[in-house]
């Protein structure tokens, strides 16, 4: 039996770098909350542009542009992860825990997760929308709005790419193993990473309606917990789940084309 070398992003390796001062709680927490704050900030910038152009309701006008917000924040997240990895002396790709030797087991794990993810991702969205708004489609209607010109086809491609390449790596490739290494608490690392992955959606788009904010957060919480548990159990699943995430977001991005 061939023994595989430890992954540089494994908790034990992260703990060693933490002992050398190369991994900090402040940096880890910043990555954890960054996307939520950045979503709100970029949307505010778009609203400010609408205000300068004389829009009567600039914040309401900015809501339609949440896919573009996701692309901009995805780019910023990627830059943040590159910087954070290099602060530890890591190649950024090390955060993905890719391993060629485990591909058979990883594909089987991906299949199991995707089978579970279907109902876990879709059913809470409809149930919660019905409970909060009285209509299973009301939440979606608030956020999916027509986009002008060639923006819809551009975002059809750019949105799923930006999200797939940065979202899971930020929460589960970077934050989760570092939280566990720094606190020694597995449940805390899994729980916080899943919590913030779900919570970020409350600001994408940011609509000042408690029902919408609650719907966006809670609808993603079961899916986030599934992703956290699967990647914690088998870190080498991360690149495969990123590919699966791309396909899921691509199906959502299809609505950009339909309604524009």
Coordinates of C-alpha atoms in Angstrom, one line a residue:
X1 CA 0.0 0.0 0.0
X2 CA 1.4 3.4 -1.0
X3 CA 1.4 6.1 1.6
X4 CA 0.4 9.5 0.3
X5 CA 2.2 12.6 1.3
X6 CA 0.3 14.9 3.7
X7 CA -1.5 17.7 1.9
X8 CA -0.1 21.2 2.6
X9 CA -3.7 22.4 3.4
X10 CA -4.4 19.6 5.9
X11 CA -5.2 20.7 9.4
X12 CA -2.0 19.3 10.8
X13 CA 0.1 21.2 8.3
X14 CA -1.9 24.4 8.9
X15 CA -1.4 23.9 12.7
X16 CA 2.4 23.7 12.1
X17 CA 2.3 27.0 10.2
X18 CA 0.1 28.5 12.9
X19 CA 2.8 27.6 15.4
X20 CA 5.3 29.6 13.3
X21 CA 2.9 32.6 13.3
X22 CA 2.1 32.3 9.6
X23 CA -1.6 31.6 10.2
X24 CA -3.6 34.1 12.2
X25 CA -7.1 34.2 13.5
X26 CA -7.6 37.8 12.3
X27 CA -6.8 36.9 8.7
X28 CA -9.0 33.8 8.9
X29 CA -12.0 35.7 10.2
X30 CA -11.4 38.4 7.6
X31 CA -11.7 35.8 4.8
X32 CA -14.8 34.4 6.5
X33 CA -16.7 37.7 6.5
X34 CA -15.2 39.3 3.4
X35 CA -17.7 38.3 0.8
X36 CA -20.8 39.3 2.8
X37 CA -19.4 42.8 3.4
X38 CA -18.0 43.1 -0.2
X39 CA -21.4 42.2 -1.7
X40 CA -23.1 45.0 0.2
X41 CA -20.2 47.5 -0.6
X42 CA -20.2 46.8 -4.4
X43 CA -24.0 47.0 -4.6
X44 CA -23.8 50.3 -2.7
X45 CA -21.3 51.5 -5.4
X46 CA -23.7 50.6 -8.2
X47 CA -26.5 52.3 -6.3
X48 CA -24.3 55.4 -6.0
X49 CA -23.8 55.4 -9.8
X50 CA -27.6 55.2 -10.4
X51 CA -28.0 58.1 -7.9
X52 CA -25.5 60.2 -9.8
X53 CA -27.4 59.5 -13.0
X54 CA -30.6 60.7 -11.4
X55 CA -32.4 57.5 -10.7
X56 CA -35.5 57.9 -8.5
X57 CA -34.8 54.7 -6.5
X58 CA -31.1 54.0 -6.9
X59 CA -31.0 51.1 -4.4
X60 CA -33.9 49.4 -6.0
X61 CA -32.2 49.8 -9.4
X62 CA -29.0 48.3 -8.1
X63 CA -30.7 45.0 -7.1
X64 CA -30.9 43.8 -10.7
X65 CA -27.2 43.9 -11.0
X66 CA -26.5 41.3 -8.2
X67 CA -24.9 38.9 -10.8
X68 CA -22.3 41.6 -11.7
X69 CA -21.8 42.2 -7.9
X70 CA -21.0 38.4 -7.6
X71 CA -18.5 38.6 -10.4
X72 CA -16.7 41.6 -9.0
X73 CA -16.6 40.1 -5.5
X74 CA -15.4 36.8 -7.0
X75 CA -12.4 38.5 -8.6
X76 CA -11.7 40.3 -5.3
X77 CA -12.0 37.0 -3.4
X78 CA -9.6 35.3 -5.7
X79 CA -7.0 38.0 -5.1
X80 CA -7.6 37.8 -1.4
X81 CA -7.0 34.0 -1.4
X82 CA -3.8 34.4 -3.4
X83 CA -2.5 37.0 -0.9
X84 CA -3.6 34.9 2.1
X85 CA -2.0 31.7 0.8
X86 CA 1.3 33.5 0.0
X87 CA 1.4 34.9 3.5
X88 CA 1.8 31.3 4.6
X89 CA 4.3 30.4 1.9
X90 CA 1.7 28.3 0.0
X91 CA 0.9 28.1 -3.6
X92 CA -2.7 29.3 -4.0
X93 CA -3.7 26.0 -5.7
X94 CA -2.7 24.2 -2.5
X95 CA -5.9 25.5 -0.9
X96 CA -7.9 23.2 -3.2
X97 CA -6.3 20.0 -1.8
X98 CA -6.3 18.4 -5.3
X99 CA -4.9 14.9 -5.4
X100 CA -4.6 12.9 -8.6
X101 CA -4.3 9.5 -6.8
X102 CA -7.7 9.8 -5.1
X103 CA -9.9 10.6 -8.2
X104 CA -11.9 7.4 -8.1
X105 CA -13.1 7.9 -4.5
X106 CA -13.5 11.6 -5.1
X107 CA -15.8 10.9 -8.1
X108 CA -17.9 8.5 -6.0
X109 CA -18.1 11.1 -3.2
X110 CA -19.1 13.8 -5.7
X111 CA -21.9 11.6 -7.0
X112 CA -23.2 11.0 -3.5
X113 CA -23.1 14.7 -2.6
X114 CA -24.8 15.8 -5.8
X115 CA -27.6 13.3 -5.2
X116 CA -28.1 14.7 -1.8
X117 CA -27.6 18.3 -2.9
X118 CA -30.5 18.4 -5.4
X119 CA -33.4 18.3 -2.9
X120 CA -31.4 20.0 -0.1
X121 CA -30.8 23.0 -2.4
X122 CA -34.2 23.3 -4.1
X123 CA -36.8 22.3 -1.5
X124 CA -35.9 24.8 1.3
X125 CA -36.0 27.6 -1.3
X126 CA -39.6 26.9 -2.2
X127 CA -40.8 26.0 1.3
X128 CA -39.3 29.1 2.9
X129 CA -40.6 31.4 0.2
X130 CA -44.1 30.0 0.7
X131 CA -43.8 30.3 4.5
X132 CA -42.5 33.9 4.4
X133 CA -44.2 35.3 1.4
X134 CA -47.2 33.0 0.8
X135 CA -45.8 32.2 -2.7
X136 CA -43.0 29.7 -3.6
X137 CA -41.7 32.0 -6.4
X138 CA -42.0 35.4 -4.6
X139 CA -38.4 35.4 -3.3
X140 CA -37.0 34.7 -6.7
X141 CA -39.2 37.3 -8.4
X142 CA -37.6 40.0 -6.1
X143 CA -34.1 39.3 -7.3
X144 CA -34.3 38.1 -10.9
X145 CA -34.8 41.2 -13.1
X146 CA -34.0 42.0 -16.7
X147 CA -30.6 43.2 -17.7
X148 CA -29.9 45.5 -20.7
X149 CA -27.9 44.8 -23.8
X150 CA -25.2 42.1 -23.7
X151 CA -25.0 42.0 -20.0
X152 CA -27.2 38.9 -19.7
X153 CA -25.1 36.6 -22.0
X154 CA -21.8 37.9 -20.4
X155 CA -23.1 37.2 -16.9
X156 CA -24.5 33.8 -18.0
X157 CA -20.8 32.7 -18.3
X158 CA -19.0 35.0 -15.9
X159 CA -21.3 34.6 -12.9
X160 CA -21.0 30.8 -12.5
X161 CA -17.3 30.9 -13.2
X162 CA -16.6 33.6 -10.6
X163 CA -18.7 31.9 -7.9
X164 CA -17.4 28.4 -8.6
X165 CA -13.7 29.4 -8.6
X166 CA -13.9 31.3 -5.3
X167 CA -16.8 30.6 -3.0
X168 CA -16.1 27.1 -1.8
X169 CA -12.3 27.7 -1.7
X170 CA -12.8 30.8 0.5
X171 CA -15.0 29.1 3.1
X172 CA -13.9 25.5 3.0
X173 CA -10.4 25.6 1.4
X174 CA -9.1 28.5 3.4
X175 CA -11.3 29.3 6.5
X176 CA -12.5 25.9 7.7
X177 CA -9.1 24.1 8.2
X178 CA -7.6 27.3 9.7
X179 CA -10.4 27.7 12.2
X180 CA -10.0 24.1 13.2
X181 CA -6.2 24.4 13.5
X182 CA -6.4 27.7 15.5
X183 CA -9.3 26.7 17.9
X184 CA -8.9 22.9 18.0
X185 CA -12.7 22.6 17.7
X186 CA -13.8 20.7 14.6
X187 CA -17.5 21.5 15.1
X188 CA -16.8 25.2 15.4
X189 CA -14.8 25.2 12.2
X190 CA -17.5 23.3 10.3
X191 CA -20.4 25.3 11.8
X192 CA -18.9 28.8 11.3
X193 CA -17.8 28.1 7.7
X194 CA -21.2 26.8 6.8
X195 CA -23.0 29.7 8.6
X196 CA -21.1 32.4 6.8
X197 CA -21.4 30.6 3.4
X198 CA -25.2 30.7 3.9
X199 CA -25.2 34.2 5.4
X200 CA -23.4 35.8 2.5
X201 CA -26.4 35.2 0.3
X202 CA -28.5 37.6 2.5
X203 CA -26.4 40.4 0.9
X204 CA -26.6 39.1 -2.7
X205 CA -28.6 41.1 -3.5
X206 CA -29.1 43.2 -0.4
X207 CA -32.8 44.0 -0.2
X208 CA -34.0 45.7 3.0
X209 CA -36.8 43.3 3.7
X210 CA -36.4 40.9 6.7
X211 CA -38.4 38.2 4.9
X212 CA -36.0 38.3 1.9
X213 CA -32.9 38.4 4.1
X214 CA -34.2 35.4 6.1
X215 CA -35.2 33.5 3.0
X216 CA -31.8 34.0 1.4
X217 CA -29.9 32.9 4.5
X218 CA -32.0 29.9 5.6
X219 CA -32.5 28.5 2.1
X220 CA -28.8 28.0 1.7
X221 CA -28.0 26.8 5.2
X222 CA -28.7 23.0 4.7
X223 CA -26.7 23.1 1.4
X224 CA -23.8 24.9 3.2
X225 CA -23.7 22.3 6.0
X226 CA -23.7 19.5 3.4
X227 CA -20.7 21.1 1.6
X228 CA -18.9 21.7 4.9
X229 CA -19.3 18.2 6.2
X230 CA -18.4 16.6 2.8
X231 CA -15.2 18.7 2.4
X232 CA -14.2 18.3 6.0
X233 CA -14.6 14.5 5.7
X234 CA -12.7 14.4 2.3
X235 CA -10.8 17.6 1.5
X236 CA -9.8 16.2 -2.0
X237 CA -13.5 16.6 -3.0
X238 CA -13.2 20.3 -3.1
X239 CA -12.1 20.7 -6.8
X240 CA -14.9 18.3 -7.9
X241 CA -17.5 20.1 -5.9
X242 CA -16.3 23.4 -7.4
X243 CA -17.1 21.9 -10.9
X244 CA -20.5 20.7 -9.6
X245 CA -21.1 24.2 -8.2
X246 CA -20.4 25.7 -11.6
X247 CA -23.0 23.5 -13.2
X248 CA -25.6 24.4 -10.5
X249 CA -24.9 28.1 -10.9
X250 CA -25.0 27.8 -14.7
X251 CA -28.5 26.6 -14.5
X252 CA -29.4 29.5 -12.3
X253 CA -27.7 31.9 -14.7
X254 CA -29.9 30.7 -17.5
X255 CA -32.7 32.9 -16.0
X256 CA -30.5 35.9 -16.9
X257 CA -31.1 35.0 -20.6
X258 CA -34.8 34.1 -20.2
X259 CA -35.9 37.3 -18.5
X260 CA -33.7 39.8 -20.4

